[in-house]
Coordinates of C-alpha atoms in Angstrom, one line a residue:
M1 CA 0.0 0.0 0.0
A2 CA 1.4 3.4 -0.9
D3 CA 2.0 6.0 1.8
G4 CA 0.3 9.3 1.8
I5 CA 2.9 11.3 -0.2
T6 CA 3.6 8.5 -2.7
G7 CA -0.1 7.9 -3.1
F8 CA -0.6 11.7 -3.9
E9 CA 2.3 11.7 -6.6
R10 CA 0.7 8.6 -8.1
L11 CA -2.8 10.0 -8.4
R12 CA -1.4 13.4 -9.6
K13 CA 0.6 11.8 -12.5
D14 CA -2.4 9.4 -13.4
L15 CA -5.0 12.3 -13.5
L16 CA -2.6 14.3 -15.8
R17 CA -1.9 11.3 -18.1
Y18 CA -5.6 10.6 -18.2
Y19 CA -6.3 14.2 -19.4
D20 CA -3.4 14.4 -21.8
T21 CA -4.6 11.3 -23.6
P22 CA -8.0 12.2 -25.1
F23 CA -7.0 15.9 -25.4
K24 CA -3.7 15.6 -26.8
V25 CA -2.5 18.3 -29.2
R26 CA 0.0 18.5 -31.9
L27 CA 2.8 20.9 -30.4
D28 CA 4.6 19.7 -27.3
E29 CA 5.0 23.4 -26.4
V30 CA 1.3 23.9 -26.0
M31 CA 1.0 20.6 -24.1
D32 CA 3.7 21.8 -21.7
E33 CA 2.0 25.3 -21.2
R34 CA -1.3 23.6 -20.5
R35 CA 0.4 21.1 -18.0
S36 CA 2.0 24.1 -16.3
L37 CA -1.5 25.7 -15.6
L38 CA -3.0 22.3 -14.4
D39 CA -0.2 20.8 -12.7
R40 CA 0.2 23.1 -9.7
D41 CA -1.4 23.8 -6.3
G42 CA -4.7 25.4 -7.0
G43 CA -4.7 23.8 -10.4
L44 CA -5.9 20.2 -10.6
W45 CA -4.8 19.8 -7.1
R46 CA -4.2 21.3 -3.6
E47 CA -1.5 20.5 -1.3
P48 CA -2.0 17.5 0.9
W49 CA -2.9 18.1 4.4
I50 CA -1.5 15.7 7.1
E51 CA -3.3 14.6 10.2
V52 CA -1.4 12.8 12.8
L53 CA -3.6 9.9 14.3
R54 CA -3.7 9.7 18.0
D55 CA -3.7 6.2 19.4
Y56 CA -6.7 4.8 21.2
A57 CA -6.1 3.2 24.7
L58 CA -5.8 -0.5 24.9
T59 CA -7.3 -2.5 27.6
G60 CA -3.9 -3.6 28.9
L61 CA -5.2 -7.0 29.7
G62 CA -4.1 -8.8 26.5
L63 CA -6.3 -10.2 23.9
D64 CA -7.4 -13.3 25.7
Q65 CA -8.2 -11.7 29.2
A66 CA -9.9 -8.8 27.4
L67 CA -12.3 -10.9 25.5
K68 CA -12.9 -13.2 28.4
A69 CA -13.7 -10.3 30.7
A70 CA -16.2 -9.1 28.1
G71 CA -18.2 -12.3 28.5
A72 CA -17.2 -13.8 25.2
P73 CA -16.9 -17.6 24.6
P74 CA -13.4 -19.2 25.0
D75 CA -13.1 -19.9 21.4
L76 CA -13.2 -16.3 20.4
T77 CA -9.6 -15.4 21.4
Q78 CA -8.2 -18.2 19.3
F79 CA -10.6 -17.5 16.3
A80 CA -10.1 -13.7 16.2
S81 CA -6.2 -14.0 16.3
L82 CA -6.4 -15.8 13.1
G83 CA -7.3 -12.9 10.9
L84 CA -9.5 -10.4 12.6
I85 CA -7.2 -9.0 15.5
E86 CA -3.6 -8.7 14.5
H87 CA -2.4 -7.2 17.9
P88 CA -1.9 -8.8 21.2
D89 CA -4.6 -6.5 22.8
V90 CA -7.8 -4.7 21.8
F91 CA -8.9 -1.2 22.3
K92 CA -11.2 -0.3 25.2
H93 CA -14.0 0.6 23.1
Q94 CA -13.8 -2.6 21.2
Q95 CA -14.0 -4.6 24.5
Q96 CA -16.7 -2.3 25.9
A97 CA -18.8 -2.9 22.6
L98 CA -18.4 -6.7 22.9
Q99 CA -19.2 -6.7 26.5
S100 CA -22.5 -4.5 25.9
A101 CA -23.5 -6.9 23.1
E102 CA -22.9 -9.9 25.3
A103 CA -25.1 -8.4 27.9
G104 CA -28.0 -7.9 25.5
R105 CA -27.4 -4.3 24.8
N106 CA -27.7 -2.4 21.7
V107 CA -24.3 -0.8 20.9
V108 CA -22.9 2.5 19.1
V109 CA -19.3 2.9 18.6
S110 CA -18.6 6.6 17.8
A111 CA -14.9 6.6 17.9
G112 CA -12.9 8.3 15.0
T113 CA -11.8 7.0 11.8
G114 CA -9.0 4.3 12.2
S115 CA -10.1 3.3 15.6
G116 CA -11.0 -0.2 14.7
K117 CA -14.8 0.3 14.5
T118 CA -15.1 -2.7 12.0
E119 CA -13.6 -5.1 14.9
A120 CA -15.9 -3.6 17.3
F121 CA -19.0 -4.9 15.6
L122 CA -17.4 -8.0 14.2
L123 CA -16.4 -9.3 17.5
P124 CA -20.0 -9.6 18.7
I125 CA -21.1 -11.2 15.6
I126 CA -18.4 -13.8 15.5
S127 CA -19.0 -14.4 19.3
A128 CA -22.5 -15.2 18.6
L129 CA -21.6 -17.6 15.7
L130 CA -19.1 -19.4 17.9
R131 CA -21.5 -19.7 20.8
E132 CA -24.3 -21.0 18.6
S133 CA -22.1 -23.7 16.8
G134 CA -20.1 -24.6 20.0
D135 CA -20.2 -27.9 21.8
G136 CA -21.2 -29.8 18.7
A137 CA -24.4 -28.0 18.2
W138 CA -23.8 -27.9 14.4
G139 CA -23.7 -31.5 13.4
G140 CA -23.0 -32.9 9.8
G141 CA -20.7 -30.8 7.9
S142 CA -20.2 -28.2 5.0
P143 CA -18.2 -29.8 2.3
P144 CA -17.1 -27.6 -0.6
G145 CA -19.7 -26.8 -3.0
S146 CA -20.1 -28.1 -6.4
D147 CA -17.7 -26.8 -9.2
W148 CA -20.6 -27.1 -11.8
W149 CA -19.1 -24.3 -13.7
K150 CA -16.2 -26.4 -14.9
A151 CA -18.2 -28.4 -17.2
D152 CA -19.1 -27.0 -20.6
K153 CA -22.8 -27.7 -20.3
G154 CA -25.2 -28.4 -17.3
A155 CA -27.4 -26.6 -15.0
W156 CA -26.5 -24.3 -12.1
A157 CA -26.1 -26.1 -8.7
A158 CA -26.4 -24.3 -5.4
Q159 CA -23.2 -23.8 -3.4
R160 CA -24.3 -25.3 -0.1
T161 CA -26.7 -28.2 -1.1
A162 CA -24.4 -30.7 0.6
E163 CA -24.3 -28.9 4.0
T164 CA -26.1 -30.6 6.9
G165 CA -26.6 -30.1 10.6
R166 CA -27.8 -26.6 10.9
L167 CA -30.3 -24.2 9.5
P168 CA -29.2 -21.6 6.8
A169 CA -30.2 -18.1 7.9
V170 CA -29.0 -14.7 7.9
R171 CA -27.5 -14.2 11.5
A172 CA -26.2 -10.6 10.8
L173 CA -26.9 -8.0 8.3
L174 CA -24.5 -5.3 7.5
V175 CA -26.1 -2.3 5.9
Y176 CA -23.9 0.4 4.3
P177 CA -24.8 3.6 2.5
M178 CA -22.8 2.9 -0.6
N179 CA -21.2 0.0 -2.4
A180 CA -17.6 1.3 -2.1
L181 CA -17.8 0.6 1.8
V182 CA -19.2 -2.8 1.0
E183 CA -16.3 -3.7 -1.3
D184 CA -13.9 -2.6 1.6
Q185 CA -15.8 -4.8 4.1
L186 CA -15.5 -7.8 2.0
V187 CA -11.5 -7.7 2.3
R188 CA -11.9 -7.6 6.1
L189 CA -14.4 -10.5 6.2
R190 CA -12.2 -12.5 3.8
R191 CA -9.3 -12.2 6.0
S192 CA -11.4 -12.8 9.2
L193 CA -13.5 -15.7 8.0
D194 CA -11.9 -17.3 5.0
S195 CA -8.2 -17.5 5.4
D196 CA -6.4 -20.8 5.4
P197 CA -5.8 -20.8 9.1
V198 CA -9.5 -20.0 9.8
R199 CA -10.5 -22.9 7.4
A200 CA -8.2 -25.3 9.3
W201 CA -9.7 -24.2 12.8
L202 CA -13.2 -24.7 11.4
D203 CA -12.3 -28.1 10.0
E204 CA -11.1 -29.1 13.4
F205 CA -13.4 -27.5 15.8
R206 CA -16.7 -27.0 13.9
N207 CA -16.9 -30.2 11.7
G208 CA -15.9 -28.4 8.6
H209 CA -18.7 -25.8 8.8
R210 CA -17.9 -22.3 7.5
F211 CA -19.2 -18.9 8.8
Y212 CA -20.8 -17.9 5.4
F213 CA -20.7 -14.2 4.1
G214 CA -22.1 -12.8 1.0
R215 CA -22.4 -9.4 -0.7
Y216 CA -26.0 -8.7 -2.2
T217 CA -25.8 -5.5 -4.1
G218 CA -26.3 -4.5 -7.8
R219 CA -22.8 -5.9 -8.4
S220 CA -23.5 -9.5 -7.2
P221 CA -23.9 -11.9 -10.0
V222 CA -26.3 -12.6 -11.6
S223 CA -29.9 -11.3 -12.0
G224 CA -32.6 -13.3 -13.4
D225 CA -33.7 -16.9 -13.1
S226 CA -31.5 -19.7 -12.4
H227 CA -33.3 -21.8 -15.1
N228 CA -32.5 -19.2 -17.8
K229 CA -29.8 -21.0 -19.9
N230 CA -28.4 -17.5 -21.0
R231 CA -28.0 -16.4 -17.4
V232 CA -26.6 -19.8 -16.4
E233 CA -23.9 -19.4 -19.1
E234 CA -23.2 -15.9 -17.9
L235 CA -22.6 -17.1 -14.3
R236 CA -20.5 -20.0 -15.7
E237 CA -18.0 -17.6 -17.4
L238 CA -18.0 -15.4 -14.4
M239 CA -17.3 -18.3 -12.0
R240 CA -14.5 -19.6 -14.4
E241 CA -12.8 -16.1 -14.5
A242 CA -13.0 -15.8 -10.6
S243 CA -11.5 -19.3 -10.3
R244 CA -8.6 -18.4 -12.8
R245 CA -7.8 -15.2 -11.0
A246 CA -7.8 -16.8 -7.5
D247 CA -5.3 -19.4 -8.9
R248 CA -3.0 -16.8 -10.3
I249 CA -2.9 -14.8 -7.2
G250 CA -2.4 -18.0 -4.9
D251 CA -1.2 -17.2 -1.5
D252 CA 0.2 -13.7 -2.4
P253 CA -0.5 -12.0 1.1
E254 CA -0.7 -8.6 -0.4
R255 CA -3.5 -9.3 -2.9
R256 CA -4.9 -12.7 -1.5
F257 CA -8.0 -11.1 0.2
Y258 CA -9.0 -8.6 -2.6
L259 CA -10.5 -11.4 -4.7
P260 CA -13.0 -14.1 -3.6
R261 CA -12.1 -17.7 -3.7
V262 CA -14.8 -19.9 -5.1
D263 CA -14.4 -22.9 -2.7
G264 CA -14.7 -21.3 0.7
A265 CA -16.9 -19.2 2.9
E266 CA -17.7 -16.4 0.5
M267 CA -21.2 -16.9 -1.3
R268 CA -20.8 -17.0 -5.0
S269 CA -23.9 -15.5 -6.4
R270 CA -27.4 -14.2 -5.8
W271 CA -28.8 -17.6 -6.6
D272 CA -26.7 -19.2 -4.0
M273 CA -27.9 -16.6 -1.3
Q274 CA -31.3 -17.1 -2.3
S275 CA -31.1 -20.8 -1.9
H276 CA -29.0 -20.8 1.4
P277 CA -28.8 -17.4 3.1
P278 CA -25.3 -16.6 4.4
D279 CA -24.7 -16.0 8.1
I280 CA -23.6 -12.6 7.3
L281 CA -25.3 -10.6 4.6
I282 CA -23.7 -7.4 3.4
S283 CA -25.8 -4.9 1.3
N284 CA -26.8 -1.4 1.0
H285 CA -30.1 0.0 1.8
S286 CA -31.1 0.5 -1.8
M287 CA -30.8 -3.2 -2.5
L288 CA -32.4 -4.1 0.8
N289 CA -35.4 -2.1 -0.2
V290 CA -35.5 -4.0 -3.5
M291 CA -35.1 -7.4 -1.8
L292 CA -38.0 -6.9 0.6
M293 CA -40.3 -6.2 -2.5
R294 CA -39.3 -9.1 -4.6
D295 CA -40.5 -12.7 -4.6
K296 CA -37.1 -14.2 -5.6
E297 CA -35.5 -12.9 -2.4
R298 CA -38.3 -13.9 -0.1
P299 CA -36.5 -17.4 0.8
I300 CA -33.7 -15.3 2.4
F301 CA -36.1 -13.8 4.9
E302 CA -38.4 -16.9 5.2
Q303 CA -35.5 -19.2 6.3
T304 CA -34.1 -16.4 8.6
R305 CA -37.4 -16.3 10.3
V306 CA -37.6 -20.2 10.7
W307 CA -34.1 -20.0 12.4
L308 CA -35.3 -17.3 14.7
R309 CA -38.4 -19.3 15.8
E310 CA -36.3 -22.6 16.3
D311 CA -34.7 -21.0 19.2
T312 CA -35.4 -17.8 21.2
S313 CA -31.7 -17.6 22.1
N314 CA -30.9 -17.0 18.3
V315 CA -30.3 -13.2 18.0
F316 CA -30.6 -11.3 14.7
H317 CA -27.7 -8.6 14.5
V318 CA -28.4 -5.5 12.6
V319 CA -25.1 -3.4 11.8
V320 CA -25.5 0.1 10.5
D321 CA -22.2 1.6 9.4
E322 CA -21.7 5.4 9.0
L323 CA -24.8 6.1 11.0
H324 CA -24.1 9.9 11.0
M325 CA -24.9 9.8 7.2
H326 CA -28.5 8.8 7.9
R327 CA -30.2 12.2 8.6
G328 CA -33.2 14.0 7.4
T329 CA -35.6 12.5 4.9
A330 CA -33.1 9.9 3.7
G331 CA -32.3 8.8 7.3
T332 CA -36.1 8.6 7.9
E333 CA -36.4 6.3 4.9
V334 CA -33.6 3.9 6.2
A335 CA -35.4 3.9 9.6
Y336 CA -38.5 2.6 8.1
L337 CA -36.8 0.3 5.9
L338 CA -35.2 -1.5 9.0
R339 CA -38.7 -1.6 10.7
R340 CA -40.1 -3.2 7.5
L341 CA -37.2 -5.8 7.7
L342 CA -38.0 -6.6 11.3
H343 CA -41.6 -7.0 10.5
E344 CA -40.7 -9.5 7.7
L345 CA -38.8 -11.5 10.3
G346 CA -41.6 -11.4 12.9
L347 CA -39.6 -9.0 15.1
K348 CA -40.0 -5.8 16.8
P349 CA -37.2 -3.2 17.4
D350 CA -37.4 -3.9 21.3
S351 CA -37.2 -7.7 20.9
D352 CA -34.7 -9.8 22.7
Q353 CA -33.9 -11.5 19.5
V354 CA -32.6 -8.4 17.7
R355 CA -29.4 -6.5 18.4
F356 CA -28.4 -3.2 16.8
I357 CA -24.9 -2.3 16.4
A358 CA -23.9 1.1 14.7
T359 CA -20.8 3.0 14.0
S360 CA -20.5 6.7 13.5
A361 CA -17.6 9.1 13.3
S362 CA -19.7 11.6 15.5
L363 CA -22.9 11.3 17.6
E364 CA -24.4 14.1 19.6
S365 CA -23.7 13.4 23.3
G366 CA -26.3 13.1 26.0
Q367 CA -30.1 12.5 25.9
R368 CA -30.4 14.0 22.4
G369 CA -28.0 11.6 20.9
L370 CA -29.9 8.7 22.7
Q371 CA -33.1 10.0 21.4
F372 CA -31.8 10.0 18.0
L373 CA -31.0 6.3 18.2
A374 CA -34.3 5.6 19.7
D375 CA -36.2 7.3 16.8
F376 CA -33.9 5.8 14.1
F377 CA -34.0 2.1 15.4
G378 CA -37.4 2.1 17.1
A379 CA -35.8 0.7 20.4
R380 CA -35.8 2.4 23.7
S381 CA -33.2 5.0 24.3
D382 CA -32.0 3.3 27.5
S383 CA -31.3 0.1 25.6
F384 CA -28.3 1.8 23.9
D385 CA -24.5 1.8 25.2
V386 CA -22.5 4.4 23.4
H387 CA -18.7 3.9 23.5
E388 CA -16.6 6.8 22.3
G389 CA -13.1 5.4 22.7
E390 CA -10.3 6.8 24.7
I391 CA -7.5 8.8 23.1
E392 CA -4.1 8.2 24.7
I393 CA -2.1 11.2 25.6
P394 CA 0.9 11.5 23.5
Q395 CA 4.1 10.4 25.1
Q396 CA 6.7 13.1 25.8
G397 CA 9.5 13.4 23.1
T398 CA 13.1 12.0 23.6
G399 CA 14.8 15.2 22.8
A400 CA 15.8 13.9 19.3
N401 CA 14.1 15.2 16.1
P402 CA 14.0 13.7 12.5
G403 CA 16.3 16.5 11.3
D404 CA 19.1 14.8 12.9
F405 CA 18.5 11.8 10.9
R406 CA 18.0 13.6 7.7
E407 CA 20.4 11.6 5.6
D408 CA 18.8 8.3 6.8
F409 CA 15.5 9.3 5.6
E410 CA 16.9 10.7 2.3
R411 CA 18.4 7.2 1.5
L412 CA 15.0 5.8 2.1
A413 CA 13.5 8.3 -0.3
H414 CA 16.0 7.5 -3.0
G415 CA 15.6 3.7 -2.7
V416 CA 19.3 3.4 -1.5
S417 CA 18.3 1.8 1.9
S418 CA 16.5 -1.7 1.8
A419 CA 15.4 -1.1 5.5
G420 CA 12.9 -3.7 6.6
A421 CA 10.0 -3.3 9.1
T422 CA 12.5 -3.6 12.1
E423 CA 15.1 -1.1 10.7
A424 CA 12.3 1.4 9.7
H425 CA 10.8 1.2 13.1
G426 CA 14.0 1.7 14.8
L427 CA 14.8 4.8 12.8
L428 CA 11.4 6.3 13.5
V429 CA 11.8 5.6 17.3
A430 CA 15.5 7.0 17.3
A431 CA 14.3 10.2 15.4
N432 CA 11.5 10.7 17.8
A433 CA 9.3 11.0 14.7
A434 CA 6.0 10.4 16.6
G435 CA 6.7 13.1 19.2
A436 CA 7.9 15.6 16.6
M437 CA 4.9 15.1 14.4
D438 CA 2.4 15.4 17.4
A439 CA 4.2 18.7 18.4
A440 CA 4.2 20.1 14.8
C441 CA 0.4 19.3 14.2
A442 CA -0.7 20.1 17.8
G443 CA -3.9 17.8 17.2
N444 CA -4.8 19.5 14.0
A445 CA -4.4 18.7 10.2
V446 CA -1.6 20.9 8.9
R447 CA -0.3 21.5 5.4
L448 CA 2.4 19.0 4.2
S449 CA 4.8 21.9 3.5
V450 CA 4.3 23.3 7.0
L451 CA 5.0 19.8 8.4
D452 CA 8.1 19.3 6.3
A453 CA 9.5 22.5 7.2
A454 CA 9.0 21.8 11.0
L455 CA 10.6 18.4 10.8
F456 CA 13.3 19.1 8.1
P457 CA 14.1 22.9 8.1
G458 CA 15.8 23.9 5.0
A459 CA 15.5 20.7 3.1
P460 CA 14.6 21.6 -0.6
R461 CA 12.1 20.0 -2.8
E462 CA 13.4 18.9 -6.0
G463 CA 11.7 19.8 -9.3
D464 CA 8.0 19.7 -9.0
E465 CA 7.9 17.5 -6.0
V466 CA 5.4 18.2 -3.2
A467 CA 7.8 17.3 -0.4
S468 CA 11.5 17.2 0.3
K469 CA 13.2 13.9 -0.1
P470 CA 13.7 13.5 3.7
M471 CA 10.0 14.0 4.3
V472 CA 9.3 11.4 1.5
G473 CA 11.7 9.0 3.2
L474 CA 9.9 9.4 6.5
F475 CA 6.6 8.6 5.2
H476 CA 8.3 5.6 3.4
A477 CA 9.5 4.5 6.8
M478 CA 6.1 4.9 8.4
D479 CA 4.6 2.5 5.6
I480 CA 7.5 0.0 6.0
A481 CA 7.2 -0.1 9.8
G482 CA 3.5 -1.0 9.4
T483 CA 2.2 -2.8 12.4
H484 CA 5.8 -3.8 13.7
S485 CA 5.2 -4.5 17.4
G486 CA 8.8 -3.5 18.6
E487 CA 9.2 -1.1 21.6
G488 CA 8.8 2.6 21.1
R489 CA 6.0 4.6 19.4
V490 CA 6.0 5.2 15.7
P491 CA 3.7 8.0 14.0
R492 CA 0.5 7.2 12.2
A493 CA -0.8 9.7 9.9
R494 CA -3.7 10.3 7.4
A495 CA -3.2 12.2 4.3
H496 CA -6.1 14.4 3.1
L497 CA -5.9 14.6 -0.8
F498 CA -7.7 17.1 -2.9
F499 CA -8.2 16.8 -6.7
R500 CA -10.7 18.3 -9.0
N501 CA -11.8 18.1 -12.7
V502 CA -10.7 20.4 -15.3
S503 CA -13.2 23.1 -15.8
G504 CA -11.8 24.4 -19.0
I505 CA -8.8 25.8 -20.8
W506 CA -9.0 29.4 -22.6
A507 CA -6.7 30.4 -25.3
C508 CA -5.8 33.9 -26.8
T509 CA -7.1 34.0 -30.4
D510 CA -3.8 35.8 -31.5
P511 CA -1.1 33.3 -32.6
E512 CA 1.4 36.2 -32.4
C513 CA 0.4 36.9 -28.8
P514 CA 3.4 38.4 -26.9
E515 CA 2.2 37.1 -23.7
V516 CA 3.3 33.6 -24.4
E517 CA 6.4 32.7 -22.3
P518 CA 9.5 32.1 -24.3
Q519 CA 9.7 28.3 -23.4
F520 CA 6.3 27.7 -24.8
R521 CA 6.8 29.6 -28.2
N522 CA 6.7 27.8 -31.5
P523 CA 6.3 29.3 -34.9
E524 CA 3.6 26.7 -35.7
R525 CA 1.3 27.8 -32.8
T526 CA -2.2 28.8 -34.0
V527 CA -3.3 30.2 -30.6
G528 CA -1.7 32.7 -28.2
R529 CA -1.3 32.4 -24.3
L530 CA -3.3 29.8 -22.5
W531 CA -5.4 30.7 -19.4
D532 CA -7.1 28.4 -16.8
Q533 CA -9.8 31.1 -16.3
P534 CA -11.9 33.0 -19.0
R535 CA -10.6 36.5 -19.9
H536 CA -11.5 39.2 -22.3
R537 CA -8.0 39.9 -23.4
C538 CA -4.5 39.2 -22.5
G539 CA -2.6 41.6 -20.4
D540 CA -5.6 42.5 -18.1

């Protein structure tokens, strides 16, 4: 993954290349003049702003004790460590969210971006799945589904027809406001529920069952009837391509979870989910509204309703991400959509068999915030626990500063150093990069140039680069260090990038225009000086 500065430079070059391709002109001088207008701060882009991310407080108990103290089943620690939780501890608000859910409370996590809100709602869901399937409660097994698409002809076959020992149903619904967030969540679920270590654990402790998940959006293949030969052939080709792509990637840790595997816990198509609902269904509110109105998706809700009636201890989890986006008329529509869903399942918002979990970057404090939750979900305001997260106070600096290590960071920027995670971590700690960035930003987002000048005073920028070489190297070091768990704090930062479309380019109609700068002149020019804003005449 590219760091903030590298990511900016790539986007900047790609955008200019994208613009130059369809709007290429004959003379290089005119192309160069146009690029000089666009490729600058205030043209196509603005200078990045850098925000230092403060760390959230950990429980200090360690992963095992923190989850046990929250009331989770013993299996959760081992299962979560296989892909969901990469650190030896969890944040306090993650433990608190799990503890509230285990106690039968509705939960809202309103910590900031990058605070692990995804884990805060996945932990209760996985805990419920482990509890339901534990002690041999799920008999039978879940062998790999049919590879029907490998044959040149033949009908579609459902993914989970050979599964026995438990009722298929949606145990948790994850509702997102847009498809981009759905796609991001799939990566997390593949890592948490369908990695090789997770499969091995489920084979050993859950009779080979899987915790199934599926994306049901407009992008999910395929629409139509499973008896339609054309649609079957369309899905056959899509499955073959998905299988080929998964084989090409293999076990590449950088790309493995960005694509589905066709032999695991991820549901393959809409037809598969209509036949056997996934344990975790991911969708957006627009598609959920459509699903509730069509007969072809009715089996999903009917089977979930049967599962809820089978055992009153079964709990249907509803997760609403980015809750702060659901305001006004649009928010009212989503609120009524959730009530319609619960009615379809035979539930009411205050039922013991429904658990609401929401995440939000902001939520009004006090009674007004609780009243908003009650109005949105339809449950009592006193049934919600809100966990905001606890920010750690920045540690005192060591007295060192990044400027003392300027040459080391420059070597990283030029690619001379081949530092690994341990070396990069050590350099950042020795340079007191975290303390210096905290002091320079003072809790606010600042311009990259301001941060650059504070950390590496006097360091020049080469050519049209947006940052000095030492600053580029520092961000490289932060990216390389990643989640290295060595002693000493390393900085975490978010880059805010700003790009815009080209609104237009205007040209003087006089080919002999004296305003054209010398480096852009050419006897073959048919226009005068270029401008990025409309003008009546040059020279004004």
